[in-house]
XYZ file of C-alpha atoms in Angstrom:
353
model
C 92.971 -76.743 22.032
C 92.481 -80.449 22.634
C 92.268 -80.940 18.872
C 95.636 -79.185 18.420
C 97.159 -81.325 21.188
C 95.992 -84.546 19.502
C 97.468 -83.416 16.202
C 100.704 -82.542 17.929
C 101.023 -85.906 19.686
C 99.674 -87.940 16.789
C 100.243 -86.000 13.575
C 97.840 -87.204 10.842
C 99.129 -89.275 8.007
C 99.622 -87.226 4.790
C 97.300 -89.544 2.845
C 94.586 -89.205 5.467
C 94.912 -85.429 5.465
C 94.472 -85.413 1.709
C 91.296 -87.519 1.980
C 89.897 -85.195 4.655
C 90.529 -82.142 2.493
C 88.828 -83.819 -0.470
C 85.780 -84.629 1.669
C 85.666 -81.042 2.915
C 85.745 -79.784 -0.658
C 82.930 -82.194 -1.665
C 80.790 -81.029 1.246
C 81.420 -77.396 0.289
C 80.605 -78.162 -3.338
C 77.314 -79.808 -2.344
C 76.442 -76.799 -0.214
C 76.823 -74.573 -3.281
C 74.785 -76.905 -5.516
C 71.862 -77.624 -3.186
C 70.261 -74.149 -3.382
C 70.283 -74.391 -7.202
C 68.658 -77.827 -7.112
C 66.081 -76.481 -4.665
C 65.047 -73.789 -7.137
C 64.799 -76.364 -9.916
C 62.603 -78.588 -7.737
C 60.342 -75.653 -6.860
C 60.073 -74.662 -10.527
C 59.175 -78.211 -11.573
C 56.563 -78.408 -8.825
C 54.964 -75.156 -9.940
C 55.073 -76.241 -13.597
C 53.339 -79.533 -12.802
C 50.733 -77.687 -10.718
C 50.036 -75.352 -13.648
C 49.702 -78.306 -16.011
C 47.233 -80.002 -13.652
C 45.227 -76.782 -13.304
C 45.116 -76.335 -17.082
C 43.990 -79.949 -17.527
C 41.189 -79.462 -14.971
C 40.031 -76.256 -16.666
C 40.032 -77.908 -20.096
C 38.076 -80.873 -18.730
C 35.399 -78.495 -17.396
C 34.980 -76.769 -20.769
C 31.636 -77.329 -22.485
C 32.169 -75.108 -25.516
C 34.597 -75.391 -28.423
C 34.560 -71.626 -29.061
C 33.034 -72.045 -32.535
C 29.584 -73.574 -32.238
C 26.524 -71.544 -31.267
C 26.253 -70.608 -27.583
C 23.376 -68.829 -25.853
C 23.384 -67.292 -22.381
C 20.978 -65.312 -20.221
C 22.021 -62.012 -18.616
C 20.253 -61.254 -15.335
C 20.885 -57.589 -14.527
C 19.674 -55.179 -11.885
C 20.173 -53.830 -8.389
C 21.532 -56.628 -6.134
C 19.203 -55.439 -3.342
C 16.074 -55.674 -5.521
C 14.191 -58.844 -6.463
C 13.139 -57.556 -9.889
C 15.712 -58.140 -12.638
C 16.028 -57.402 -16.347
C 16.397 -60.497 -18.553
C 18.392 -60.457 -21.787
C 19.018 -63.471 -24.016
C 22.288 -63.368 -25.971
C 23.119 -65.753 -28.812
C 26.745 -65.952 -30.006
C 27.600 -67.710 -33.262
C 31.281 -67.897 -34.175
C 31.009 -69.903 -37.387
C 32.268 -68.422 -40.644
C 30.839 -66.782 -42.664
C 27.834 -66.078 -40.384
C 29.611 -64.798 -37.263
C 27.172 -62.735 -35.231
C 25.689 -61.848 -31.868
C 21.923 -61.502 -31.453
C 20.602 -59.801 -28.319
C 16.964 -60.301 -27.328
C 15.878 -57.933 -24.552
C 12.726 -59.104 -22.734
C 10.298 -56.327 -21.734
C 10.015 -56.214 -17.929
C 6.218 -56.514 -18.116
C 6.208 -59.418 -20.591
C 3.953 -62.136 -19.125
C 5.534 -65.596 -19.338
C 3.951 -68.924 -18.395
C 6.196 -70.436 -15.742
C 6.809 -74.086 -14.937
C 5.648 -76.084 -11.887
C 2.188 -74.510 -11.965
C 3.170 -71.022 -10.795
C 1.181 -69.497 -13.636
C 2.028 -66.335 -15.596
C 4.730 -64.056 -14.203
C 6.351 -60.893 -15.491
C 9.816 -61.567 -16.940
C 11.322 -59.152 -14.391
C 9.858 -61.274 -11.564
C 11.153 -64.684 -12.693
C 14.501 -64.391 -10.929
C 12.840 -63.224 -7.714
C 10.370 -66.120 -7.889
C 13.221 -68.628 -8.279
C 15.068 -67.070 -5.328
C 11.945 -66.984 -3.133
C 11.038 -70.616 -3.874
C 14.715 -71.708 -3.750
C 14.561 -73.140 -7.264
C 17.697 -74.001 -9.235
C 18.773 -72.029 -12.312
C 17.206 -74.779 -14.462
C 13.813 -73.212 -13.596
C 14.721 -70.070 -15.557
C 16.362 -72.020 -18.384
C 13.433 -74.405 -18.836
C 10.773 -71.677 -18.529
C 12.404 -69.611 -21.280
C 13.123 -72.718 -23.360
C 9.441 -73.645 -23.522
C 8.258 -70.048 -23.943
C 10.638 -69.096 -26.758
C 12.148 -72.353 -28.008
C 15.693 -71.157 -27.249
C 18.343 -73.453 -25.795
C 20.036 -71.368 -23.074
C 23.320 -72.837 -21.854
C 24.550 -70.395 -19.190
C 23.524 -67.600 -16.831
C 25.376 -64.371 -16.016
C 24.288 -62.245 -13.049
C 25.511 -58.645 -12.998
C 24.725 -55.584 -10.827
C 24.571 -53.527 -14.043
C 21.140 -51.880 -14.064
C 21.105 -50.966 -17.751
C 18.064 -52.034 -19.780
C 20.074 -52.493 -22.971
C 23.541 -53.763 -23.812
C 25.849 -52.723 -26.641
C 28.589 -54.951 -28.029
C 31.117 -53.022 -25.905
C 28.915 -53.631 -22.832
C 28.933 -57.382 -23.540
C 32.710 -57.355 -23.900
C 33.102 -55.575 -20.551
C 30.602 -57.901 -18.906
C 32.485 -60.967 -20.103
C 35.730 -59.448 -18.802
C 33.973 -58.953 -15.446
C 33.180 -62.674 -15.310
C 36.889 -63.422 -15.773
C 37.700 -61.106 -12.854
C 34.798 -62.514 -10.770
C 33.054 -59.136 -10.680
C 30.000 -60.786 -12.259
C 28.674 -64.265 -11.507
C 28.622 -66.777 -14.334
C 27.700 -70.445 -14.662
C 30.185 -70.814 -17.546
C 33.311 -72.864 -16.986
C 36.245 -70.490 -16.557
C 37.940 -71.554 -19.802
C 34.625 -70.962 -21.631
C 34.424 -67.451 -20.158
C 37.833 -66.728 -21.635
C 36.844 -68.130 -25.029
C 33.611 -66.128 -25.003
C 35.529 -62.949 -24.153
C 37.916 -63.558 -27.069
C 35.026 -64.177 -29.479
C 33.094 -61.084 -28.385
C 36.248 -58.949 -28.547
C 36.897 -60.018 -32.153
C 33.426 -59.160 -33.502
C 32.553 -56.001 -35.433
C 29.615 -53.722 -34.708
C 27.868 -54.805 -37.917
C 27.878 -58.377 -36.582
C 25.780 -57.328 -33.582
C 21.955 -57.184 -33.712
C 19.469 -56.064 -31.054
C 15.912 -57.379 -31.333
C 13.016 -55.435 -29.817
C 10.001 -57.685 -29.202
C 7.608 -54.751 -28.988
C 8.543 -52.808 -32.121
C 8.834 -56.032 -34.140
C 5.284 -57.019 -33.196
C 6.311 -60.321 -31.595
C 4.790 -59.144 -28.305
C 1.274 -57.728 -28.180
C -0.554 -55.728 -25.546
C -2.329 -57.671 -22.826
C -4.204 -56.536 -19.730
C -3.481 -53.339 -17.859
C -2.821 -54.366 -14.241
C -2.748 -51.590 -11.618
C -1.784 -49.060 -14.241
C 0.973 -51.284 -15.633
C 0.741 -52.418 -19.246
C 1.373 -56.152 -19.625
C 2.508 -57.797 -22.867
C 1.968 -61.279 -24.274
C 4.026 -63.216 -26.811
C 2.534 -63.523 -30.297
C 3.561 -67.108 -31.072
C 2.551 -66.859 -34.734
C 5.040 -64.035 -35.340
C 7.624 -65.178 -32.794
C 8.296 -68.749 -33.954
C 9.501 -67.989 -37.525
C 11.837 -65.349 -36.109
C 13.283 -67.699 -33.461
C 13.732 -70.448 -36.040
C 15.576 -68.082 -38.362
C 17.943 -66.434 -35.875
C 18.225 -68.728 -32.854
C 17.927 -72.271 -34.256
C 21.236 -74.111 -33.847
C 22.974 -74.801 -37.134
C 24.656 -77.916 -35.683
C 21.271 -79.494 -35.040
C 20.063 -78.617 -38.524
C 23.149 -80.087 -40.158
C 22.923 -83.209 -38.006
C 19.254 -83.580 -39.024
C 18.365 -86.339 -36.572
C 14.651 -87.055 -36.814
C 12.677 -87.111 -33.549
C 9.283 -88.597 -32.682
C 7.533 -87.369 -29.520
C 5.076 -89.688 -27.795
C 2.801 -88.401 -25.042
C 2.005 -91.243 -22.642
C 0.159 -88.989 -20.156
C -3.344 -87.555 -19.961
C -1.991 -83.992 -20.110
C -3.410 -82.441 -23.271
C -1.082 -80.747 -25.786
C 1.985 -81.860 -23.819
C 3.698 -83.366 -26.873
C 2.839 -80.318 -29.015
C 4.282 -77.935 -26.434
C 7.521 -79.900 -26.157
C 7.707 -80.351 -29.951
C 7.359 -76.600 -30.583
C 10.252 -75.776 -28.267
C 12.566 -78.385 -29.800
C 11.602 -77.462 -33.367
C 12.487 -73.800 -32.713
C 15.886 -74.932 -31.450
C 16.583 -76.659 -34.764
C 15.602 -80.255 -33.947
C 13.805 -82.076 -36.748
C 10.540 -83.237 -35.112
C 8.774 -85.512 -37.612
C 6.113 -87.264 -35.540
C 3.830 -86.298 -32.628
C 1.545 -88.981 -31.253
C -0.350 -90.253 -28.196
C 0.163 -93.566 -26.415
C -2.393 -95.529 -24.378
C 0.318 -96.969 -22.136
C 1.279 -94.416 -19.461
C 4.776 -94.333 -18.004
C 6.013 -92.507 -14.921
C 9.400 -91.232 -16.106
C 10.369 -89.703 -19.455
C 12.633 -91.867 -21.623
C 14.667 -91.225 -24.747
C 15.311 -94.103 -27.139
C 17.532 -94.130 -30.200
C 17.910 -96.204 -33.323
C 21.576 -96.815 -32.500
C 24.564 -95.603 -30.522
C 25.140 -92.712 -32.908
C 21.609 -91.423 -32.323
C 21.706 -91.497 -28.503
C 25.081 -89.695 -28.564
C 23.959 -87.035 -31.043
C 23.679 -83.285 -30.385
C 19.897 -83.549 -30.643
C 19.845 -86.156 -27.885
C 22.075 -83.956 -25.703
C 19.718 -80.979 -26.076
C 16.630 -83.081 -25.287
C 18.247 -84.583 -22.195
C 19.469 -81.205 -20.943
C 16.141 -79.403 -21.381
C 14.033 -82.191 -19.865
C 16.689 -83.174 -17.275
C 16.752 -86.798 -18.463
C 19.535 -88.793 -16.755
C 21.800 -91.079 -18.750
C 20.238 -94.277 -17.381
C 16.950 -93.353 -19.088
C 18.523 -93.182 -22.540
C 18.491 -96.523 -24.344
C 18.868 -98.066 -27.801
C 15.704 -99.452 -29.377
C 15.748 -100.125 -33.145
C 12.201 -101.532 -32.857
C 10.688 -98.273 -31.580
C 12.755 -96.227 -34.012
C 11.317 -98.296 -36.858
C 7.788 -98.162 -35.425
C 7.781 -94.364 -35.099
C 9.999 -93.802 -38.161
C 12.525 -91.604 -36.404
C 16.160 -91.710 -35.255
C 15.114 -90.743 -31.713
C 11.863 -91.469 -29.878
C 10.987 -89.357 -26.838
C 8.409 -90.950 -24.523
C 6.946 -88.229 -22.274
C 6.080 -89.519 -18.800
C 4.227 -88.079 -15.824
C 7.379 -86.323 -14.615
C 7.337 -84.105 -17.717
C 3.607 -83.455 -17.316
C 4.247 -82.385 -13.713
C 6.964 -80.058 -14.965
C 4.128 -77.833 -16.228
C 1.547 -78.458 -13.514
C 2.929 -79.561 -10.125
C 4.916 -77.426 -7.707
C 8.084 -78.863 -6.254
C 6.933 -78.329 -2.664
């Protein structure tokens, strides 16, 4: 009412009224536009978030989807300490695409690390859980027993003793849906699922250690038949089916020098690496003991090679103990020289606590 009175006493100038109407229209126009711009801003924010997430996932990837990849399936009742162990090798290189499944007998006696002595394969997971050991305990134990480079672990409540190709495909899908635990990076789980889903049944092999004669009868303990690995028969088989083709093609020569008083340490390490496909050309003893294991290379290319990566991963050698030494490479006539220290000797003899 007051507003009308003011307009009546002082009528607005026509030009001013026109400006006010134009401002009102601009305000109304902005009100219509703002919701649209809000949606655009939200969309851009979500798009950038997706890009960042994809970049993080790609950065975590440790597999190109083509090279050989080996993982360990730990299956069994979640409420039981005993578990079935199955080693699965996936090779996605043409023309030799294949999956090889190696089921370990539950009563197969394996020599464990850290001085725990022989344990049944079905008890390894329970031992690691009881002693609060990291998953590297399982990986290293199997690496030195079989000479197989295991990259990842999958834990599933599936209680089956054997796995078909379809079972592996379902298991890998379960890791994507977080129904099974996996140490693989998420993007690698997806790549593994795609590879397994594209394979044919004739590209899938199951190896039985008992029927193939690679495991022989041992002692009978409390009515339970134990089995032992027959290294003479096992090693040629592992070298043929599980050795990594990338390491063979790379063909970096490796010398292994035992600087400790632990007997056969260099031979034990050399056997494992040779089965993986590493070209071990020299095994020797040194009179100068060192405390920590070191890896030396002839040049930058050698210390950054696939062979060096495998050696460092299996023996848990940090990057600051990998150096370039052309003198030692020339002395031992190898591209890489591995000096085994007391820490590696204790890997086989001394308990962590």
